[in-house]
Amino acid sequence: MEDLYKQLLEIKPDIILDESPIDNMWPMMDWLKGCADHSKKRGGGEAAAVLRYLEDHRAEVLPYDIKGRNDYFIKMKFFEKEQVYGEACSAYFKQPSANPTAFYLFKLIEGMGRRFGFHETKDKRTIFDINSPLCDVQVETYISLIRQVNKALFSLVPEFSQYERDFGKMMNFHARRDKAMISNILNYNSRFDDKTMVVLCGYFHRYALIKGLEGSQKKHGFSLISDLGSSDKMPQPKNS
């Protein structure tokens, strides 16, 4: 996360918004240290870059993700259910009798995932590659295809219909998260007038946050800089 650290040095934010639940009960510094420890395989991730920046710079780090995120994930067991569904797909498509259209669609989304997904330690793209309009288009297209392909799989393969309801709940929750995060960011913008703000967001949420914030710039009095490769990336007051 050396590139992120250098970006923080260049931008010198007054506020750093972290993608942690807005009702997070953990002290922020403890939370960041825990996240950095969890992400040791990729250099401590964003949390390590923020902690390093805070060693000799003043900035307030605040949470902005949807209220109750962690508890909801635990309650709904999304990770476990997603794994079960994935194993069911893997077993089904090894059968010679697998529906050929479903098989093609499954392989299509697998290929898209390898090309446009995010792969933790294996991902060789830079922070500039990921924080770009091109990547936003790729991710939005990939997520749209995930919805459409799974909708088709539930219809084409009767064995998969049992997973449809949970899949819908998961996708709806992520949509609610996006809306909540946008609302929380705008609330912070109102609180911290004439401050430079950096928003750290997950790979699969970036495009939705940008879309939600772009149309609010004039009304809420801020400028949004989303392309790190642009020549005008340095923030200018009011809020950036």
PDB file of C-alpha atoms in Angstrom:
ATOM      1  CA  MET A   1       0.000   0.000   0.000  1.00  0.00           C
ATOM      2  CA  GLU A   2       2.962   2.279  -0.616  1.00  0.00           C
ATOM      3  CA  ASP A   3       1.077   4.066  -3.410  1.00  0.00           C
ATOM      4  CA  LEU A   4      -1.850   4.841  -1.118  1.00  0.00           C
ATOM      5  CA  TYR A   5       0.490   6.216   1.526  1.00  0.00           C
ATOM      6  CA  LYS A   6       2.097   8.480  -1.083  1.00  0.00           C
ATOM      7  CA  GLN A   7      -1.346   9.657  -2.195  1.00  0.00           C
ATOM      8  CA  LEU A   8      -2.230  10.571   1.375  1.00  0.00           C
ATOM      9  CA  LEU A   9       1.035  12.502   1.660  1.00  0.00           C
ATOM     10  CA  GLU A  10       0.162  14.391  -1.511  1.00  0.00           C
ATOM     11  CA  ILE A  11      -3.490  15.091  -0.698  1.00  0.00           C
ATOM     12  CA  LYS A  12      -2.998  15.814   3.034  1.00  0.00           C
ATOM     13  CA  PRO A  13      -6.596  15.033   4.030  1.00  0.00           C
ATOM     14  CA  ASP A  14      -8.229  16.529   7.099  1.00  0.00           C
ATOM     15  CA  ILE A  15     -10.748  13.668   7.199  1.00  0.00           C
ATOM     16  CA  ILE A  16     -10.300  10.030   6.190  1.00  0.00           C
ATOM     17  CA  LEU A  17     -13.472   7.985   5.869  1.00  0.00           C
ATOM     18  CA  ASP A  18     -12.994   4.276   6.523  1.00  0.00           C
ATOM     19  CA  GLU A  19     -15.369   1.608   5.206  1.00  0.00           C
ATOM     20  CA  SER A  20     -16.304   0.362   8.644  1.00  0.00           C
ATOM     21  CA  PRO A  21     -19.812   0.383  10.164  1.00  0.00           C
ATOM     22  CA  ILE A  22     -20.917   3.814  11.285  1.00  0.00           C
ATOM     23  CA  ASP A  23     -21.980   2.267  14.612  1.00  0.00           C
ATOM     24  CA  ASN A  24     -18.628   0.496  15.041  1.00  0.00           C
ATOM     25  CA  MET A  25     -18.052  -0.043  18.774  1.00  0.00           C
ATOM     26  CA  TRP A  26     -14.280  -0.498  18.381  1.00  0.00           C
ATOM     27  CA  PRO A  27     -12.016   2.534  18.868  1.00  0.00           C
ATOM     28  CA  MET A  28     -10.909   3.541  15.374  1.00  0.00           C
ATOM     29  CA  MET A  29      -7.182   3.087  15.987  1.00  0.00           C
ATOM     30  CA  ASP A  30      -7.776  -0.410  17.372  1.00  0.00           C
ATOM     31  CA  TRP A  31      -9.974  -1.188  14.382  1.00  0.00           C
ATOM     32  CA  LEU A  32      -7.306  -0.031  11.919  1.00  0.00           C
ATOM     33  CA  LYS A  33      -4.603  -2.024  13.684  1.00  0.00           C
ATOM     34  CA  GLY A  34      -6.808  -5.122  13.577  1.00  0.00           C
ATOM     35  CA  CYS A  35      -7.507  -4.632   9.864  1.00  0.00           C
ATOM     36  CA  ALA A  36      -3.819  -4.108   9.106  1.00  0.00           C
ATOM     37  CA  ASP A  37      -2.934  -7.285  10.999  1.00  0.00           C
ATOM     38  CA  HIS A  38      -5.655  -9.220   9.134  1.00  0.00           C
ATOM     39  CA  SER A  39      -4.264  -7.991   5.769  1.00  0.00           C
ATOM     40  CA  LYS A  40      -0.604  -8.783   6.418  1.00  0.00           C
ATOM     41  CA  LYS A  41      -0.371 -10.845   3.222  1.00  0.00           C
ATOM     42  CA  ARG A  42      -0.961  -7.708   1.160  1.00  0.00           C
ATOM     43  CA  GLY A  43       1.190  -5.384   3.203  1.00  0.00           C
ATOM     44  CA  GLY A  44      -1.453  -4.462   5.746  1.00  0.00           C
ATOM     45  CA  GLY A  45      -3.831  -3.041   3.161  1.00  0.00           C
ATOM     46  CA  GLU A  46      -5.382   0.401   3.344  1.00  0.00           C
ATOM     47  CA  ALA A  47      -5.362   0.346   7.147  1.00  0.00           C
ATOM     48  CA  ALA A  48      -1.574   0.074   7.265  1.00  0.00           C
ATOM     49  CA  ALA A  49      -1.214   3.040   4.907  1.00  0.00           C
ATOM     50  CA  VAL A  50      -3.530   5.151   7.073  1.00  0.00           C
ATOM     51  CA  LEU A  51      -1.752   4.176  10.281  1.00  0.00           C
ATOM     52  CA  ARG A  52       1.591   5.054   8.743  1.00  0.00           C
ATOM     53  CA  TYR A  53       0.231   8.409   7.592  1.00  0.00           C
ATOM     54  CA  LEU A  54      -1.143   9.186  11.054  1.00  0.00           C
ATOM     55  CA  GLU A  55       2.282   8.681  12.631  1.00  0.00           C
ATOM     56  CA  ASP A  56       3.306  12.208  11.669  1.00  0.00           C
ATOM     57  CA  HIS A  57       0.168  13.821  10.244  1.00  0.00           C
ATOM     58  CA  ARG A  58      -3.065  14.979  11.827  1.00  0.00           C
ATOM     59  CA  ALA A  59      -6.298  13.659  10.366  1.00  0.00           C
ATOM     60  CA  GLU A  60      -9.569  12.384  11.791  1.00  0.00           C
ATOM     61  CA  VAL A  61     -10.560   8.874  10.725  1.00  0.00           C
ATOM     62  CA  LEU A  62     -14.293   8.166  10.764  1.00  0.00           C
ATOM     63  CA  PRO A  63     -16.526   5.212   9.787  1.00  0.00           C
ATOM     64  CA  TYR A  64     -19.189   5.536   7.093  1.00  0.00           C
ATOM     65  CA  ASP A  65     -20.502   2.055   6.210  1.00  0.00           C
ATOM     66  CA  ILE A  66     -24.099   0.998   6.880  1.00  0.00           C
ATOM     67  CA  LYS A  67     -25.209   0.622  10.484  1.00  0.00           C
ATOM     68  CA  GLY A  68     -25.149  -2.972  11.748  1.00  0.00           C
ATOM     69  CA  ARG A  69     -23.147  -4.336   8.796  1.00  0.00           C
ATOM     70  CA  ASN A  70     -21.093  -6.910  10.665  1.00  0.00           C
ATOM     71  CA  ASP A  71     -23.977  -8.233  12.758  1.00  0.00           C
ATOM     72  CA  TYR A  72     -26.164  -8.544   9.664  1.00  0.00           C
ATOM     73  CA  PHE A  73     -23.527 -10.540   7.781  1.00  0.00           C
ATOM     74  CA  ILE A  74     -23.147 -12.884  10.732  1.00  0.00           C
ATOM     75  CA  LYS A  75     -26.911 -13.249  11.138  1.00  0.00           C
ATOM     76  CA  MET A  76     -27.575 -13.932   7.449  1.00  0.00           C
ATOM     77  CA  LYS A  77     -24.485 -16.153   7.020  1.00  0.00           C
ATOM     78  CA  PHE A  78     -23.855 -14.705   3.567  1.00  0.00           C
ATOM     79  CA  PHE A  79     -20.288 -15.980   3.310  1.00  0.00           C
ATOM     80  CA  GLU A  80     -21.276 -19.524   4.214  1.00  0.00           C
ATOM     81  CA  LYS A  81     -24.274 -19.528   1.879  1.00  0.00           C
ATOM     82  CA  GLU A  82     -22.223 -18.132  -0.981  1.00  0.00           C
ATOM     83  CA  GLN A  83     -19.675 -20.912  -0.468  1.00  0.00           C
ATOM     84  CA  VAL A  84     -22.391 -23.601  -0.460  1.00  0.00           C
ATOM     85  CA  TYR A  85     -23.873 -22.209  -3.679  1.00  0.00           C
ATOM     86  CA  GLY A  86     -20.426 -22.102  -5.289  1.00  0.00           C
ATOM     87  CA  GLU A  87     -19.778 -25.735  -4.351  1.00  0.00           C
ATOM     88  CA  ALA A  88     -23.165 -26.725  -5.768  1.00  0.00           C
ATOM     89  CA  CYS A  89     -22.311 -24.993  -9.054  1.00  0.00           C
ATOM     90  CA  SER A  90     -18.900 -26.651  -9.218  1.00  0.00           C
ATOM     91  CA  ALA A  91     -20.385 -30.117  -8.649  1.00  0.00           C
ATOM     92  CA  TYR A  92     -23.254 -29.623 -11.106  1.00  0.00           C
ATOM     93  CA  PHE A  93     -21.147 -28.348 -14.000  1.00  0.00           C
ATOM     94  CA  LYS A  94     -18.812 -31.354 -13.773  1.00  0.00           C
ATOM     95  CA  GLN A  95     -21.713 -33.537 -14.870  1.00  0.00           C
ATOM     96  CA  PRO A  96     -21.922 -34.420 -18.597  1.00  0.00           C
ATOM     97  CA  SER A  97     -25.683 -33.803 -18.400  1.00  0.00           C
ATOM     98  CA  ALA A  98     -25.304 -30.172 -17.248  1.00  0.00           C
ATOM     99  CA  ASN A  99     -27.468 -27.696 -19.113  1.00  0.00           C
ATOM    100  CA  PRO A 100     -25.207 -26.364 -21.927  1.00  0.00           C
ATOM    101  CA  THR A 101     -26.564 -22.800 -21.794  1.00  0.00           C
ATOM    102  CA  ALA A 102     -26.155 -22.692 -18.026  1.00  0.00           C
ATOM    103  CA  PHE A 103     -22.629 -24.098 -18.401  1.00  0.00           C
ATOM    104  CA  TYR A 104     -21.703 -21.388 -20.920  1.00  0.00           C
ATOM    105  CA  LEU A 105     -23.082 -18.622 -18.688  1.00  0.00           C
ATOM    106  CA  PHE A 106     -21.285 -20.033 -15.638  1.00  0.00           C
ATOM    107  CA  LYS A 107     -17.969 -20.109 -17.516  1.00  0.00           C
ATOM    108  CA  LEU A 108     -18.625 -16.596 -18.791  1.00  0.00           C
ATOM    109  CA  ILE A 109     -19.008 -15.195 -15.304  1.00  0.00           C
ATOM    110  CA  GLU A 110     -15.993 -17.201 -14.082  1.00  0.00           C
ATOM    111  CA  GLY A 111     -13.897 -15.634 -16.820  1.00  0.00           C
ATOM    112  CA  MET A 112     -15.233 -12.177 -16.020  1.00  0.00           C
ATOM    113  CA  GLY A 113     -14.352 -12.737 -12.373  1.00  0.00           C
ATOM    114  CA  ARG A 114     -10.764 -13.606 -13.245  1.00  0.00           C
ATOM    115  CA  ARG A 115     -10.473 -10.528 -15.461  1.00  0.00           C
ATOM    116  CA  PHE A 116     -12.487  -7.900 -13.599  1.00  0.00           C
ATOM    117  CA  GLY A 117     -12.752  -9.183 -10.028  1.00  0.00           C
ATOM    118  CA  PHE A 118     -10.351  -8.401  -7.196  1.00  0.00           C
ATOM    119  CA  HIS A 119      -7.925 -11.083  -6.061  1.00  0.00           C
ATOM    120  CA  GLU A 120      -6.213  -9.831  -2.925  1.00  0.00           C
ATOM    121  CA  THR A 121      -2.512 -10.837  -3.084  1.00  0.00           C
ATOM    122  CA  LYS A 122      -2.641 -11.975  -6.732  1.00  0.00           C
ATOM    123  CA  ASP A 123      -3.881  -8.657  -8.109  1.00  0.00           C
ATOM    124  CA  LYS A 124      -1.037  -6.824  -9.852  1.00  0.00           C
ATOM    125  CA  ARG A 125      -2.928  -3.648 -10.730  1.00  0.00           C
ATOM    126  CA  THR A 126      -1.813  -0.387  -9.182  1.00  0.00           C
ATOM    127  CA  ILE A 127      -3.948   1.988  -7.130  1.00  0.00           C
ATOM    128  CA  PHE A 128      -4.130   4.148 -10.259  1.00  0.00           C
ATOM    129  CA  ASP A 129      -5.445   1.244 -12.362  1.00  0.00           C
ATOM    130  CA  ILE A 130      -8.162   0.454  -9.818  1.00  0.00           C
ATOM    131  CA  ASN A 131      -9.173   4.052  -9.145  1.00  0.00           C
ATOM    132  CA  SER A 132      -9.982   4.884 -12.743  1.00  0.00           C
ATOM    133  CA  PRO A 133     -13.098   5.339 -14.917  1.00  0.00           C
ATOM    134  CA  LEU A 134     -12.117   2.283 -16.958  1.00  0.00           C
ATOM    135  CA  CYS A 135     -12.069   0.051 -13.884  1.00  0.00           C
ATOM    136  CA  ASP A 136     -15.410   1.483 -12.761  1.00  0.00           C
ATOM    137  CA  VAL A 137     -16.983   0.406 -16.075  1.00  0.00           C
ATOM    138  CA  GLN A 138     -15.439  -3.049 -15.769  1.00  0.00           C
ATOM    139  CA  VAL A 139     -16.706  -3.568 -12.219  1.00  0.00           C
ATOM    140  CA  GLU A 140     -20.197  -2.233 -12.923  1.00  0.00           C
ATOM    141  CA  THR A 141     -20.477  -4.511 -15.974  1.00  0.00           C
ATOM    142  CA  TYR A 142     -19.223  -7.500 -13.996  1.00  0.00           C
ATOM    143  CA  ILE A 143     -21.692  -6.969 -11.138  1.00  0.00           C
ATOM    144  CA  SER A 144     -24.547  -6.450 -13.586  1.00  0.00           C
ATOM    145  CA  LEU A 145     -23.642  -9.747 -15.263  1.00  0.00           C
ATOM    146  CA  ILE A 146     -23.482 -11.513 -11.886  1.00  0.00           C
ATOM    147  CA  ARG A 147     -27.103 -10.509 -11.286  1.00  0.00           C
ATOM    148  CA  GLN A 148     -28.293 -11.482 -14.751  1.00  0.00           C
ATOM    149  CA  VAL A 149     -26.350 -14.738 -15.043  1.00  0.00           C
ATOM    150  CA  ASN A 150     -27.463 -15.980 -11.634  1.00  0.00           C
ATOM    151  CA  LYS A 151     -31.054 -15.084 -12.484  1.00  0.00           C
ATOM    152  CA  ALA A 152     -30.693 -17.260 -15.575  1.00  0.00           C
ATOM    153  CA  LEU A 153     -29.033 -20.101 -13.636  1.00  0.00           C
ATOM    154  CA  PHE A 154     -31.862 -20.199 -11.114  1.00  0.00           C
ATOM    155  CA  SER A 155     -34.275 -20.577 -14.022  1.00  0.00           C
ATOM    156  CA  LEU A 156     -32.257 -23.047 -16.093  1.00  0.00           C
ATOM    157  CA  VAL A 157     -31.126 -25.374 -13.295  1.00  0.00           C
ATOM    158  CA  PRO A 158     -33.940 -26.459 -10.935  1.00  0.00           C
ATOM    159  CA  GLU A 159     -31.391 -27.576  -8.321  1.00  0.00           C
ATOM    160  CA  PHE A 160     -30.205 -23.991  -7.978  1.00  0.00           C
ATOM    161  CA  SER A 161     -33.602 -22.448  -7.267  1.00  0.00           C
ATOM    162  CA  GLN A 162     -33.139 -23.053  -3.527  1.00  0.00           C
ATOM    163  CA  TYR A 163     -30.356 -20.438  -3.519  1.00  0.00           C
ATOM    164  CA  GLU A 164     -32.307 -17.704  -5.298  1.00  0.00           C
ATOM    165  CA  ARG A 165     -33.889 -16.097  -2.252  1.00  0.00           C
ATOM    166  CA  ASP A 166     -30.632 -15.745  -0.326  1.00  0.00           C
ATOM    167  CA  PHE A 167     -28.862 -14.428  -3.422  1.00  0.00           C
ATOM    168  CA  GLY A 168     -31.536 -11.755  -3.796  1.00  0.00           C
ATOM    169  CA  LYS A 169     -31.225 -10.774  -0.149  1.00  0.00           C
ATOM    170  CA  MET A 170     -27.468 -10.436  -0.476  1.00  0.00           C
ATOM    171  CA  MET A 171     -27.663  -8.271  -3.603  1.00  0.00           C
ATOM    172  CA  ASN A 172     -30.364  -6.092  -2.049  1.00  0.00           C
ATOM    173  CA  PHE A 173     -28.262  -5.634   1.076  1.00  0.00           C
ATOM    174  CA  HIS A 174     -25.292  -4.440  -0.950  1.00  0.00           C
ATOM    175  CA  ALA A 175     -27.559  -1.954  -2.726  1.00  0.00           C
ATOM    176  CA  ARG A 176     -28.749  -0.682   0.662  1.00  0.00           C
ATOM    177  CA  ARG A 177     -25.132  -0.410   1.770  1.00  0.00           C
ATOM    178  CA  ASP A 178     -24.295   1.763  -1.216  1.00  0.00           C
ATOM    179  CA  LYS A 179     -27.188   4.118  -0.477  1.00  0.00           C
ATOM    180  CA  ALA A 180     -26.320   4.282   3.223  1.00  0.00           C
ATOM    181  CA  MET A 181     -22.647   4.975   2.524  1.00  0.00           C
ATOM    182  CA  ILE A 182     -23.523   7.776   0.111  1.00  0.00           C
ATOM    183  CA  SER A 183     -25.851   9.313   2.689  1.00  0.00           C
ATOM    184  CA  ASN A 184     -23.229   9.067   5.436  1.00  0.00           C
ATOM    185  CA  ILE A 185     -20.552  10.631   3.228  1.00  0.00           C
ATOM    186  CA  LEU A 186     -22.853  13.547   2.419  1.00  0.00           C
ATOM    187  CA  ASN A 187     -23.628  13.993   6.115  1.00  0.00           C
ATOM    188  CA  TYR A 188     -19.918  14.189   6.893  1.00  0.00           C
ATOM    189  CA  ASN A 189     -19.509  16.666   4.064  1.00  0.00           C
ATOM    190  CA  SER A 190     -22.087  18.900   5.737  1.00  0.00           C
ATOM    191  CA  ARG A 191     -20.361  18.601   9.103  1.00  0.00           C
ATOM    192  CA  PHE A 192     -16.850  19.311   7.894  1.00  0.00           C
ATOM    193  CA  ASP A 193     -17.096  22.429   5.802  1.00  0.00           C
ATOM    194  CA  ASP A 194     -14.000  23.428   3.801  1.00  0.00           C
ATOM    195  CA  LYS A 195     -12.150  20.237   4.721  1.00  0.00           C
ATOM    196  CA  THR A 196     -10.319  17.866   2.419  1.00  0.00           C
ATOM    197  CA  MET A 197     -11.803  14.390   2.707  1.00  0.00           C
ATOM    198  CA  VAL A 198     -10.497  11.040   1.446  1.00  0.00           C
ATOM    199  CA  VAL A 199     -12.941   8.136   1.171  1.00  0.00           C
ATOM    200  CA  LEU A 200     -11.480   4.633   1.370  1.00  0.00           C
ATOM    201  CA  CYS A 201     -13.913   2.234  -0.236  1.00  0.00           C
ATOM    202  CA  GLY A 202     -14.099  -1.387  -1.298  1.00  0.00           C
ATOM    203  CA  TYR A 203     -13.327  -2.377  -4.870  1.00  0.00           C
ATOM    204  CA  PHE A 204     -16.922  -3.439  -5.647  1.00  0.00           C
ATOM    205  CA  HIS A 205     -18.556  -0.332  -4.153  1.00  0.00           C
ATOM    206  CA  ARG A 206     -16.463   2.443  -5.689  1.00  0.00           C
ATOM    207  CA  TYR A 207     -18.448   2.893  -8.914  1.00  0.00           C
ATOM    208  CA  ALA A 208     -21.774   3.062  -7.056  1.00  0.00           C
ATOM    209  CA  LEU A 209     -20.467   5.639  -4.584  1.00  0.00           C
ATOM    210  CA  ILE A 210     -19.113   7.803  -7.388  1.00  0.00           C
ATOM    211  CA  LYS A 211     -22.420   7.641  -9.258  1.00  0.00           C
ATOM    212  CA  GLY A 212     -24.323   8.562  -6.117  1.00  0.00           C
ATOM    213  CA  LEU A 213     -22.027  11.448  -5.204  1.00  0.00           C
ATOM    214  CA  GLU A 214     -21.444  12.988  -8.629  1.00  0.00           C
ATOM    215  CA  GLY A 215     -24.922  14.460  -8.881  1.00  0.00           C
ATOM    216  CA  SER A 216     -24.739  15.968  -5.389  1.00  0.00           C
ATOM    217  CA  GLN A 217     -21.651  18.126  -5.850  1.00  0.00           C
ATOM    218  CA  LYS A 218     -23.408  21.384  -6.646  1.00  0.00           C
ATOM    219  CA  LYS A 219     -26.179  20.931  -4.095  1.00  0.00           C
ATOM    220  CA  HIS A 220     -23.813  20.000  -1.256  1.00  0.00           C
ATOM    221  CA  GLY A 221     -20.933  22.252  -2.272  1.00  0.00           C
ATOM    222  CA  PHE A 222     -18.023  19.891  -2.859  1.00  0.00           C
ATOM    223  CA  SER A 223     -15.841  18.689  -5.722  1.00  0.00           C
ATOM    224  CA  LEU A 224     -15.374  14.974  -6.285  1.00  0.00           C
ATOM    225  CA  ILE A 225     -12.035  13.737  -7.597  1.00  0.00           C
ATOM    226  CA  SER A 226     -12.336  10.059  -8.472  1.00  0.00           C
ATOM    227  CA  ASP A 227      -9.619   9.499 -11.099  1.00  0.00           C
ATOM    228  CA  LEU A 228      -6.203   9.350  -9.437  1.00  0.00           C
ATOM    229  CA  GLY A 229      -4.574   9.483 -12.853  1.00  0.00           C
ATOM    230  CA  SER A 230      -6.134  12.820 -13.781  1.00  0.00           C
ATOM    231  CA  SER A 231      -4.025  15.959 -13.937  1.00  0.00           C
ATOM    232  CA  ASP A 232      -6.368  17.845 -11.601  1.00  0.00           C
ATOM    233  CA  LYS A 233      -6.430  15.327  -8.775  1.00  0.00           C
ATOM    234  CA  MET A 234      -5.184  17.740  -6.136  1.00  0.00           C
ATOM    235  CA  PRO A 235      -8.149  18.800  -3.979  1.00  0.00           C
ATOM    236  CA  GLN A 236      -9.436  22.324  -3.980  1.00  0.00           C
ATOM    237  CA  PRO A 237     -11.737  23.747  -1.288  1.00  0.00           C
ATOM    238  CA  LYS A 238     -14.627  23.387  -0.691  1.00  0.00           C
ATOM    239  CA  ASN A 239     -14.755  19.679   0.325  1.00  0.00           C
ATOM    240  CA  SER A 240     -12.911  17.347  -2.034  1.00  0.00           C
TER     241      SER A 240
END
